[in-house]
Amino acid sequence: MSGFTKPALLLSLLFIIAGCVQQKGGHTYSHGHTHGHGHSHSHTLHDGILVPLFSAQQHVGFAELKLHDDKGDLELWLTKDEAGGNPFDLPLNSEIAVSLSKPGTKAVALRVRNIEMNEDEDGKGNIRDSKTNYFIFPGDTGADATFLMGKDFASETVISFVVEGVRYTTGTFKLRPHTH
């Protein structure tokens, strides 16, 4: 082994093996499967948690869910691509269920902010041809979101919805807040 020590060779092999697995949004995707529950906000378009979206066991897009620790509100963007540039639009009356394992088993419903522009927290409108890919909780529903507040919040989470008789869902992932 000219020029290589045994530890250097082992370290090189580890980097080669690790390089075969791609990490996006803190979740590791390798050969179409998800692994692990850690996450990072640095690789997503809106600083949320990016997870694959499925219909009938087929990968159809991505869901990016952002939890704000200061107010306990949720923002969700659905896209066809991992980069978030191609919206996965749904009818404006769609309702997205976010099921949380803590505290206790609880589900919240995400809906459009309004039917005029459905602007996100940055003021960007998200309606195209009477459809949208952007949903929020609690919005103006008056629902209590305080249970989602705090920098230490963490919960196993699943996103699901039905549109035109087709069920869409994510796998289980760990939801943590985007801290301010």
N, C-alpha and C. Protein backbone atom coordinates (compact mmCIF):
# COMPACT_ATOMS: atom_id res chain seq x y z
N MET A 1 0.84 -1.18 0.00
CA MET A 1 0.00 0.00 0.00
C MET A 1 0.88 1.23 0.00
N SER A 2 1.41 1.56 -1.10
CA SER A 2 2.31 2.69 -1.18
C SER A 2 1.57 4.00 -0.99
N GLY A 3 2.03 4.80 -0.04
CA GLY A 3 1.47 6.13 0.20
C GLY A 3 0.22 6.14 1.07
N PHE A 4 -0.39 5.00 1.36
CA PHE A 4 -1.61 4.95 2.18
C PHE A 4 -1.35 4.21 3.48
N THR A 5 -1.82 4.77 4.56
CA THR A 5 -1.80 4.04 5.82
C THR A 5 -3.13 3.31 5.92
N LYS A 6 -3.20 2.34 6.77
CA LYS A 6 -4.44 1.58 6.92
C LYS A 6 -5.61 2.49 7.33
N PRO A 7 -5.44 3.40 8.32
CA PRO A 7 -6.55 4.30 8.67
C PRO A 7 -6.96 5.20 7.50
N ALA A 8 -5.99 5.70 6.73
CA ALA A 8 -6.32 6.57 5.60
C ALA A 8 -7.10 5.80 4.55
N LEU A 9 -6.75 4.55 4.31
CA LEU A 9 -7.47 3.72 3.34
C LEU A 9 -8.89 3.46 3.80
N LEU A 10 -9.06 3.15 5.09
CA LEU A 10 -10.40 2.90 5.63
C LEU A 10 -11.25 4.17 5.56
N LEU A 11 -10.65 5.33 5.87
CA LEU A 11 -11.37 6.59 5.79
C LEU A 11 -11.78 6.89 4.35
N SER A 12 -10.89 6.63 3.41
CA SER A 12 -11.20 6.84 1.99
C SER A 12 -12.37 5.96 1.56
N LEU A 13 -12.35 4.70 1.99
CA LEU A 13 -13.44 3.78 1.64
C LEU A 13 -14.76 4.26 2.24
N LEU A 14 -14.71 4.78 3.48
CA LEU A 14 -15.91 5.29 4.11
C LEU A 14 -16.50 6.45 3.31
N PHE A 15 -15.65 7.38 2.85
CA PHE A 15 -16.13 8.50 2.06
C PHE A 15 -16.70 8.04 0.72
N ILE A 16 -16.11 7.04 0.12
CA ILE A 16 -16.62 6.51 -1.15
C ILE A 16 -17.99 5.90 -0.94
N ILE A 17 -18.15 5.11 0.12
CA ILE A 17 -19.43 4.48 0.41
C ILE A 17 -20.47 5.55 0.74
N ALA A 18 -20.13 6.50 1.57
CA ALA A 18 -21.05 7.56 1.97
C ALA A 18 -21.45 8.41 0.77
N GLY A 19 -20.57 8.56 -0.19
CA GLY A 19 -20.87 9.33 -1.39
C GLY A 19 -21.92 8.71 -2.27
N CYS A 20 -22.21 7.44 -2.08
CA CYS A 20 -23.23 6.75 -2.87
C CYS A 20 -24.63 7.04 -2.38
N VAL A 21 -24.77 7.71 -1.25
CA VAL A 21 -26.07 8.03 -0.68
C VAL A 21 -26.23 9.54 -0.72
N GLN A 22 -27.39 10.01 -1.19
CA GLN A 22 -27.63 11.43 -1.32
C GLN A 22 -28.54 11.89 -0.19
N GLN A 23 -28.20 13.02 0.45
CA GLN A 23 -29.04 13.56 1.50
C GLN A 23 -29.72 14.82 1.00
N LYS A 24 -31.04 14.89 1.20
CA LYS A 24 -31.82 16.08 0.85
C LYS A 24 -32.72 16.41 2.01
N GLY A 25 -32.69 17.64 2.46
CA GLY A 25 -33.57 18.07 3.53
C GLY A 25 -33.39 17.27 4.80
N GLY A 26 -32.19 16.68 4.96
CA GLY A 26 -31.90 15.94 6.17
C GLY A 26 -32.35 14.50 6.12
N HIS A 27 -33.11 14.11 5.13
CA HIS A 27 -33.52 12.73 4.99
C HIS A 27 -32.64 12.08 3.93
N THR A 28 -32.27 10.86 4.14
CA THR A 28 -31.36 10.20 3.23
C THR A 28 -32.15 9.36 2.26
N TYR A 29 -31.91 9.57 0.98
CA TYR A 29 -32.57 8.80 -0.06
C TYR A 29 -31.52 7.97 -0.77
N SER A 30 -31.73 6.71 -0.84
CA SER A 30 -30.82 5.81 -1.53
C SER A 30 -31.66 4.76 -2.21
N HIS A 31 -31.61 4.68 -3.50
CA HIS A 31 -32.38 3.70 -4.25
C HIS A 31 -33.88 3.83 -4.01
N GLY A 32 -34.36 5.07 -3.79
CA GLY A 32 -35.78 5.33 -3.64
C GLY A 32 -36.35 5.11 -2.25
N HIS A 33 -35.54 4.75 -1.28
CA HIS A 33 -36.03 4.51 0.07
C HIS A 33 -35.62 5.65 0.98
N THR A 34 -36.41 5.87 2.04
CA THR A 34 -36.04 6.89 3.01
C THR A 34 -35.45 6.21 4.24
N HIS A 35 -34.49 6.86 4.83
CA HIS A 35 -33.82 6.32 6.01
C HIS A 35 -33.61 7.44 7.01
N GLY A 36 -33.70 7.13 8.26
CA GLY A 36 -33.38 8.10 9.31
C GLY A 36 -34.48 9.11 9.52
N HIS A 37 -34.37 9.83 10.62
CA HIS A 37 -35.37 10.82 10.94
C HIS A 37 -34.77 12.17 11.27
N GLY A 38 -33.47 12.33 11.06
CA GLY A 38 -32.87 13.63 11.28
C GLY A 38 -33.28 14.56 10.16
N HIS A 39 -33.05 15.85 10.34
CA HIS A 39 -33.35 16.76 9.25
C HIS A 39 -32.52 18.02 9.37
N SER A 40 -32.53 18.74 8.29
CA SER A 40 -31.83 20.01 8.24
C SER A 40 -32.68 20.95 7.42
N HIS A 41 -32.73 22.21 7.80
CA HIS A 41 -33.53 23.17 7.06
C HIS A 41 -32.73 23.83 5.95
N SER A 42 -31.45 23.57 5.86
CA SER A 42 -30.61 24.34 4.95
C SER A 42 -30.72 23.93 3.49
N HIS A 43 -31.30 22.80 3.16
CA HIS A 43 -31.36 22.35 1.79
C HIS A 43 -32.72 22.47 1.14
N THR A 44 -33.65 23.18 1.77
CA THR A 44 -34.99 23.27 1.21
C THR A 44 -35.29 24.70 0.80
N LEU A 45 -36.20 24.84 -0.11
CA LEU A 45 -36.54 26.15 -0.66
C LEU A 45 -37.11 27.10 0.39
N HIS A 46 -37.90 26.56 1.34
CA HIS A 46 -38.58 27.41 2.32
C HIS A 46 -38.12 27.16 3.76
N ASP A 47 -36.99 26.50 3.94
CA ASP A 47 -36.43 26.20 5.27
C ASP A 47 -37.29 25.23 6.06
N GLY A 48 -38.05 24.38 5.37
CA GLY A 48 -38.88 23.38 6.03
C GLY A 48 -38.25 22.00 5.94
N ILE A 49 -39.06 20.99 6.24
CA ILE A 49 -38.61 19.60 6.16
C ILE A 49 -39.20 19.00 4.89
N LEU A 50 -38.35 18.48 4.04
CA LEU A 50 -38.75 17.94 2.75
C LEU A 50 -38.88 16.43 2.83
N VAL A 51 -40.05 15.91 2.43
CA VAL A 51 -40.29 14.47 2.45
C VAL A 51 -40.95 14.05 1.14
N PRO A 52 -40.68 12.83 0.69
CA PRO A 52 -41.32 12.32 -0.53
C PRO A 52 -42.83 12.14 -0.34
N LEU A 53 -43.57 12.34 -1.41
CA LEU A 53 -45.02 12.19 -1.43
C LEU A 53 -45.37 11.04 -2.36
N PHE A 54 -46.27 10.17 -1.90
CA PHE A 54 -46.61 8.96 -2.64
C PHE A 54 -48.11 8.86 -2.90
N SER A 55 -48.46 8.16 -3.98
CA SER A 55 -49.82 7.78 -4.29
C SER A 55 -49.77 6.35 -4.80
N ALA A 56 -50.53 5.46 -4.18
CA ALA A 56 -50.56 4.04 -4.57
C ALA A 56 -49.14 3.48 -4.69
N GLN A 57 -48.31 3.77 -3.69
CA GLN A 57 -46.93 3.29 -3.62
C GLN A 57 -46.01 3.87 -4.70
N GLN A 58 -46.50 4.81 -5.50
CA GLN A 58 -45.68 5.46 -6.52
C GLN A 58 -45.25 6.84 -6.03
N HIS A 59 -43.98 7.17 -6.21
CA HIS A 59 -43.49 8.49 -5.83
C HIS A 59 -44.04 9.51 -6.83
N VAL A 60 -44.76 10.55 -6.33
CA VAL A 60 -45.38 11.54 -7.20
C VAL A 60 -44.88 12.96 -6.97
N GLY A 61 -44.13 13.18 -5.89
CA GLY A 61 -43.66 14.52 -5.63
C GLY A 61 -43.07 14.64 -4.24
N PHE A 62 -43.11 15.88 -3.72
CA PHE A 62 -42.52 16.18 -2.42
C PHE A 62 -43.42 17.12 -1.63
N ALA A 63 -43.36 16.98 -0.32
CA ALA A 63 -44.05 17.88 0.59
C ALA A 63 -42.98 18.55 1.44
N GLU A 64 -43.03 19.88 1.52
CA GLU A 64 -42.14 20.61 2.40
C GLU A 64 -42.99 21.25 3.50
N LEU A 65 -42.78 20.79 4.72
CA LEU A 65 -43.56 21.27 5.87
C LEU A 65 -42.66 22.10 6.76
N LYS A 66 -43.13 23.31 7.09
CA LYS A 66 -42.37 24.22 7.94
C LYS A 66 -43.19 24.55 9.18
N LEU A 67 -42.63 24.27 10.34
CA LEU A 67 -43.25 24.60 11.62
C LEU A 67 -42.51 25.79 12.22
N HIS A 68 -43.26 26.84 12.52
CA HIS A 68 -42.69 28.03 13.15
C HIS A 68 -42.79 27.86 14.66
N ASP A 69 -41.65 27.87 15.35
CA ASP A 69 -41.63 27.63 16.80
C ASP A 69 -42.28 28.75 17.60
N ASP A 70 -42.28 29.97 17.07
CA ASP A 70 -42.78 31.11 17.83
C ASP A 70 -44.30 31.20 17.90
N LYS A 71 -45.00 30.70 16.88
CA LYS A 71 -46.46 30.78 16.86
C LYS A 71 -47.13 29.40 16.76
N GLY A 72 -46.36 28.39 16.44
CA GLY A 72 -46.94 27.06 16.28
C GLY A 72 -47.70 26.88 14.98
N ASP A 73 -47.46 27.76 14.02
CA ASP A 73 -48.17 27.62 12.75
C ASP A 73 -47.37 26.77 11.76
N LEU A 74 -48.11 26.13 10.86
CA LEU A 74 -47.52 25.25 9.85
C LEU A 74 -47.74 25.83 8.47
N GLU A 75 -46.74 25.69 7.62
CA GLU A 75 -46.85 26.03 6.21
C GLU A 75 -46.44 24.79 5.42
N LEU A 76 -47.17 24.51 4.34
CA LEU A 76 -46.90 23.33 3.51
C LEU A 76 -46.88 23.73 2.05
N TRP A 77 -45.84 23.28 1.35
CA TRP A 77 -45.75 23.43 -0.10
C TRP A 77 -45.65 22.04 -0.70
N LEU A 78 -46.44 21.77 -1.74
CA LEU A 78 -46.39 20.50 -2.47
C LEU A 78 -45.76 20.75 -3.83
N THR A 79 -44.77 19.95 -4.18
CA THR A 79 -44.10 20.13 -5.46
C THR A 79 -43.89 18.78 -6.15
N LYS A 80 -43.71 18.84 -7.46
CA LYS A 80 -43.45 17.64 -8.24
C LYS A 80 -41.96 17.31 -8.24
N ASP A 81 -41.13 18.31 -7.96
CA ASP A 81 -39.68 18.11 -7.98
C ASP A 81 -39.06 18.44 -6.62
N GLU A 82 -37.93 17.86 -6.36
CA GLU A 82 -37.23 18.02 -5.09
C GLU A 82 -36.75 19.45 -4.86
N ALA A 83 -36.45 20.17 -5.92
CA ALA A 83 -35.96 21.55 -5.81
C ALA A 83 -37.08 22.53 -5.46
N GLY A 84 -38.34 22.12 -5.65
CA GLY A 84 -39.47 22.97 -5.29
C GLY A 84 -39.90 23.94 -6.36
N GLY A 85 -39.40 23.79 -7.58
CA GLY A 85 -39.73 24.73 -8.64
C GLY A 85 -40.96 24.38 -9.46
N ASN A 86 -41.49 23.18 -9.33
CA ASN A 86 -42.63 22.73 -10.12
C ASN A 86 -43.79 22.38 -9.18
N PRO A 87 -44.76 23.29 -9.00
CA PRO A 87 -45.83 23.07 -8.02
C PRO A 87 -46.68 21.83 -8.32
N PHE A 88 -47.09 21.16 -7.26
CA PHE A 88 -48.05 20.06 -7.33
C PHE A 88 -49.37 20.66 -6.86
N ASP A 89 -50.12 21.23 -7.80
CA ASP A 89 -51.31 22.00 -7.46
C ASP A 89 -52.54 21.13 -7.22
N LEU A 90 -53.33 21.57 -6.23
CA LEU A 90 -54.58 20.91 -5.85
C LEU A 90 -55.71 21.93 -5.91
N PRO A 91 -56.96 21.47 -5.98
CA PRO A 91 -58.08 22.41 -5.93
C PRO A 91 -58.04 23.25 -4.65
N LEU A 92 -58.54 24.47 -4.73
CA LEU A 92 -58.47 25.40 -3.61
C LEU A 92 -59.22 24.91 -2.37
N ASN A 93 -60.19 24.03 -2.53
CA ASN A 93 -60.95 23.53 -1.38
C ASN A 93 -60.32 22.28 -0.76
N SER A 94 -59.11 21.93 -1.17
CA SER A 94 -58.43 20.74 -0.62
C SER A 94 -58.08 20.95 0.84
N GLU A 95 -58.07 19.87 1.57
CA GLU A 95 -57.71 19.87 2.98
C GLU A 95 -56.61 18.83 3.19
N ILE A 96 -55.53 19.26 3.82
CA ILE A 96 -54.38 18.39 4.06
C ILE A 96 -54.35 18.01 5.53
N ALA A 97 -54.27 16.72 5.82
CA ALA A 97 -54.19 16.25 7.20
C ALA A 97 -52.73 16.07 7.58
N VAL A 98 -52.35 16.64 8.71
CA VAL A 98 -51.02 16.44 9.28
C VAL A 98 -51.25 15.74 10.62
N SER A 99 -50.85 14.46 10.67
CA SER A 99 -51.04 13.65 11.88
C SER A 99 -49.77 13.66 12.69
N LEU A 100 -49.90 13.98 13.97
CA LEU A 100 -48.77 14.12 14.89
C LEU A 100 -48.90 13.11 16.02
N SER A 101 -47.79 12.51 16.42
CA SER A 101 -47.84 11.54 17.51
C SER A 101 -47.71 12.20 18.88
N LYS A 102 -47.26 13.46 18.93
CA LYS A 102 -47.11 14.17 20.20
C LYS A 102 -47.72 15.55 20.08
N PRO A 103 -48.35 16.06 21.05
CA PRO A 103 -48.67 15.41 22.33
C PRO A 103 -49.88 14.50 22.14
N GLY A 104 -49.76 13.26 22.43
CA GLY A 104 -50.81 12.30 22.13
C GLY A 104 -50.98 12.22 20.62
N THR A 105 -51.87 11.45 20.14
CA THR A 105 -52.12 11.40 18.70
C THR A 105 -53.09 12.51 18.34
N LYS A 106 -52.69 13.36 17.43
CA LYS A 106 -53.50 14.51 17.07
C LYS A 106 -53.33 14.77 15.58
N ALA A 107 -54.39 15.23 14.94
CA ALA A 107 -54.31 15.61 13.53
C ALA A 107 -54.82 17.03 13.38
N VAL A 108 -54.17 17.79 12.52
CA VAL A 108 -54.62 19.14 12.20
C VAL A 108 -54.88 19.21 10.70
N ALA A 109 -55.77 20.12 10.32
CA ALA A 109 -56.12 20.28 8.91
C ALA A 109 -55.50 21.56 8.37
N LEU A 110 -54.78 21.45 7.28
CA LEU A 110 -54.20 22.61 6.61
C LEU A 110 -55.09 22.96 5.44
N ARG A 111 -55.30 24.27 5.25
CA ARG A 111 -56.15 24.77 4.17
C ARG A 111 -55.48 25.98 3.54
N VAL A 112 -56.08 26.49 2.47
CA VAL A 112 -55.56 27.71 1.84
C VAL A 112 -55.76 28.89 2.79
N ARG A 113 -54.92 29.87 2.67
CA ARG A 113 -55.05 31.10 3.48
C ARG A 113 -56.27 31.88 3.02
N ASN A 114 -56.44 32.01 1.70
CA ASN A 114 -57.58 32.70 1.11
C ASN A 114 -57.69 32.27 -0.35
N ILE A 115 -58.81 32.59 -1.00
CA ILE A 115 -59.00 32.16 -2.40
C ILE A 115 -58.70 33.28 -3.40
N GLU A 116 -58.19 34.40 -2.90
CA GLU A 116 -57.82 35.49 -3.80
C GLU A 116 -56.39 35.31 -4.31
N MET A 117 -55.42 35.19 -3.37
CA MET A 117 -54.01 35.05 -3.75
C MET A 117 -53.35 33.86 -3.06
N ASN A 118 -53.85 33.47 -1.89
CA ASN A 118 -53.25 32.41 -1.07
C ASN A 118 -51.75 32.65 -0.90
N GLU A 119 -51.42 33.84 -0.42
CA GLU A 119 -50.02 34.23 -0.28
C GLU A 119 -49.36 33.52 0.90
N ASP A 120 -48.07 33.20 0.72
CA ASP A 120 -47.30 32.60 1.82
C ASP A 120 -46.84 33.71 2.75
N GLU A 121 -46.07 33.37 3.76
CA GLU A 121 -45.64 34.36 4.75
C GLU A 121 -44.67 35.40 4.18
N ASP A 122 -44.14 35.11 2.98
CA ASP A 122 -43.29 36.09 2.31
C ASP A 122 -44.10 36.99 1.38
N GLY A 123 -45.43 36.79 1.32
CA GLY A 123 -46.29 37.60 0.48
C GLY A 123 -46.44 37.10 -0.94
N LYS A 124 -45.85 35.97 -1.27
CA LYS A 124 -45.92 35.43 -2.63
C LYS A 124 -47.24 34.70 -2.85
N GLY A 125 -47.98 35.09 -3.90
CA GLY A 125 -49.23 34.43 -4.25
C GLY A 125 -48.97 33.02 -4.77
N ASN A 126 -49.90 32.11 -4.50
CA ASN A 126 -49.71 30.71 -4.85
C ASN A 126 -50.90 30.09 -5.56
N ILE A 127 -51.70 30.91 -6.25
CA ILE A 127 -52.84 30.37 -6.99
C ILE A 127 -52.53 30.41 -8.48
N ARG A 128 -52.74 29.26 -9.13
CA ARG A 128 -52.56 29.12 -10.56
C ARG A 128 -53.75 28.34 -11.10
N ASP A 129 -54.49 28.90 -12.05
CA ASP A 129 -55.65 28.21 -12.66
C ASP A 129 -56.60 27.65 -11.60
N SER A 130 -56.92 28.45 -10.60
CA SER A 130 -57.84 28.07 -9.51
C SER A 130 -57.35 26.87 -8.71
N LYS A 131 -56.05 26.69 -8.66
CA LYS A 131 -55.43 25.62 -7.86
C LYS A 131 -54.24 26.19 -7.10
N THR A 132 -53.76 25.43 -6.13
CA THR A 132 -52.63 25.88 -5.31
C THR A 132 -51.83 24.70 -4.80
N ASN A 133 -50.61 24.97 -4.38
CA ASN A 133 -49.76 23.96 -3.74
C ASN A 133 -49.38 24.39 -2.31
N TYR A 134 -50.02 25.46 -1.80
CA TYR A 134 -49.64 26.04 -0.52
C TYR A 134 -50.81 25.99 0.46
N PHE A 135 -50.54 25.44 1.67
CA PHE A 135 -51.57 25.26 2.68
C PHE A 135 -51.01 25.63 4.05
N ILE A 136 -51.89 26.09 4.97
CA ILE A 136 -51.44 26.55 6.28
C ILE A 136 -52.33 26.02 7.40
N PHE A 137 -51.80 26.08 8.61
CA PHE A 137 -52.55 25.83 9.84
C PHE A 137 -51.99 26.77 10.90
N PRO A 138 -52.76 27.42 11.73
CA PRO A 138 -54.21 27.37 11.81
C PRO A 138 -54.91 28.35 10.88
N GLY A 139 -54.16 29.31 10.31
CA GLY A 139 -54.83 30.32 9.48
C GLY A 139 -55.82 31.10 10.32
N ASP A 140 -56.95 31.47 9.72
CA ASP A 140 -57.96 32.24 10.46
C ASP A 140 -59.07 31.33 11.02
N THR A 141 -58.75 30.04 11.24
CA THR A 141 -59.75 29.10 11.74
C THR A 141 -60.05 29.27 13.21
N GLY A 142 -59.16 29.93 13.94
CA GLY A 142 -59.33 30.06 15.38
C GLY A 142 -58.86 28.84 16.15
N ALA A 143 -58.32 27.84 15.46
CA ALA A 143 -57.82 26.63 16.12
C ALA A 143 -56.61 26.97 16.98
N ASP A 144 -56.46 26.26 18.06
CA ASP A 144 -55.36 26.48 19.00
C ASP A 144 -54.11 25.76 18.50
N ALA A 145 -53.06 26.50 18.23
CA ALA A 145 -51.81 25.93 17.74
C ALA A 145 -50.71 25.99 18.79
N THR A 146 -51.03 26.34 20.03
CA THR A 146 -50.01 26.50 21.06
C THR A 146 -49.27 25.20 21.36
N PHE A 147 -49.91 24.05 21.13
CA PHE A 147 -49.23 22.78 21.40
C PHE A 147 -48.05 22.55 20.45
N LEU A 148 -47.99 23.28 19.35
CA LEU A 148 -46.89 23.17 18.38
C LEU A 148 -45.75 24.16 18.67
N MET A 149 -45.93 25.02 19.66
CA MET A 149 -44.95 26.06 19.93
C MET A 149 -43.74 25.54 20.70
N GLY A 150 -42.61 26.20 20.51
CA GLY A 150 -41.40 25.92 21.27
C GLY A 150 -40.31 25.31 20.44
N LYS A 151 -39.09 25.68 20.77
CA LYS A 151 -37.91 25.20 20.04
C LYS A 151 -37.66 23.71 20.24
N ASP A 152 -38.19 23.13 21.32
CA ASP A 152 -37.94 21.72 21.63
C ASP A 152 -39.02 20.78 21.11
N PHE A 153 -40.03 21.33 20.40
CA PHE A 153 -41.10 20.47 19.90
C PHE A 153 -40.52 19.45 18.92
N ALA A 154 -40.99 18.22 19.00
CA ALA A 154 -40.63 17.16 18.06
C ALA A 154 -41.75 16.13 18.06
N SER A 155 -42.11 15.65 16.87
CA SER A 155 -43.18 14.67 16.77
C SER A 155 -43.02 13.85 15.50
N GLU A 156 -43.29 12.56 15.62
CA GLU A 156 -43.39 11.72 14.43
C GLU A 156 -44.64 12.21 13.69
N THR A 157 -44.53 12.39 12.38
CA THR A 157 -45.56 13.07 11.61
C THR A 157 -45.80 12.37 10.28
N VAL A 158 -47.06 12.44 9.81
CA VAL A 158 -47.44 11.94 8.48
C VAL A 158 -48.36 12.98 7.85
N ILE A 159 -48.14 13.27 6.58
CA ILE A 159 -49.00 14.17 5.81
C ILE A 159 -49.83 13.31 4.87
N SER A 160 -51.14 13.59 4.79
CA SER A 160 -51.99 12.84 3.86
C SER A 160 -53.17 13.68 3.39
N PHE A 161 -53.68 13.32 2.22
CA PHE A 161 -54.87 13.98 1.68
C PHE A 161 -55.44 13.13 0.56
N VAL A 162 -56.71 13.41 0.22
CA VAL A 162 -57.39 12.73 -0.88
C VAL A 162 -57.89 13.80 -1.83
N VAL A 163 -57.56 13.65 -3.12
CA VAL A 163 -58.03 14.56 -4.15
C VAL A 163 -58.56 13.73 -5.31
N GLU A 164 -59.79 14.01 -5.72
CA GLU A 164 -60.44 13.29 -6.82
C GLU A 164 -60.37 11.78 -6.62
N GLY A 165 -60.60 11.34 -5.39
CA GLY A 165 -60.62 9.92 -5.08
C GLY A 165 -59.27 9.25 -4.96
N VAL A 166 -58.19 10.01 -5.11
CA VAL A 166 -56.84 9.46 -5.02
C VAL A 166 -56.23 9.88 -3.68
N ARG A 167 -55.69 8.89 -2.94
CA ARG A 167 -55.06 9.16 -1.64
C ARG A 167 -53.57 9.40 -1.83
N TYR A 168 -53.06 10.45 -1.21
CA TYR A 168 -51.65 10.80 -1.23
C TYR A 168 -51.15 10.78 0.21
N THR A 169 -49.91 10.35 0.41
CA THR A 169 -49.36 10.32 1.76
C THR A 169 -47.84 10.37 1.74
N THR A 170 -47.28 10.78 2.85
CA THR A 170 -45.83 10.71 3.05
C THR A 170 -45.57 9.53 3.97
N GLY A 171 -44.32 9.14 4.08
CA GLY A 171 -43.92 8.23 5.14
C GLY A 171 -43.85 9.01 6.44
N THR A 172 -43.60 8.32 7.52
CA THR A 172 -43.44 8.98 8.81
C THR A 172 -42.10 9.70 8.87
N PHE A 173 -42.12 10.92 9.39
CA PHE A 173 -40.88 11.69 9.54
C PHE A 173 -40.96 12.48 10.84
N LYS A 174 -39.82 12.93 11.32
CA LYS A 174 -39.77 13.72 12.55
C LYS A 174 -39.92 15.20 12.21
N LEU A 175 -40.99 15.80 12.73
CA LEU A 175 -41.23 17.23 12.57
C LEU A 175 -40.56 17.97 13.72
N ARG A 176 -39.74 18.92 13.37
CA ARG A 176 -39.11 19.83 14.33
C ARG A 176 -39.30 21.24 13.79
N PRO A 177 -39.28 22.22 14.66
CA PRO A 177 -39.54 23.59 14.20
C PRO A 177 -38.35 24.22 13.49
N HIS A 178 -38.72 25.15 12.63
CA HIS A 178 -37.76 26.10 12.08
C HIS A 178 -37.70 27.20 13.12
N THR A 179 -36.58 27.35 13.79
CA THR A 179 -36.50 28.30 14.91
C THR A 179 -36.16 29.70 14.43
N HIS A 180 -36.65 30.65 15.16
CA HIS A 180 -36.41 32.07 14.86
C HIS A 180 -35.39 32.64 15.80
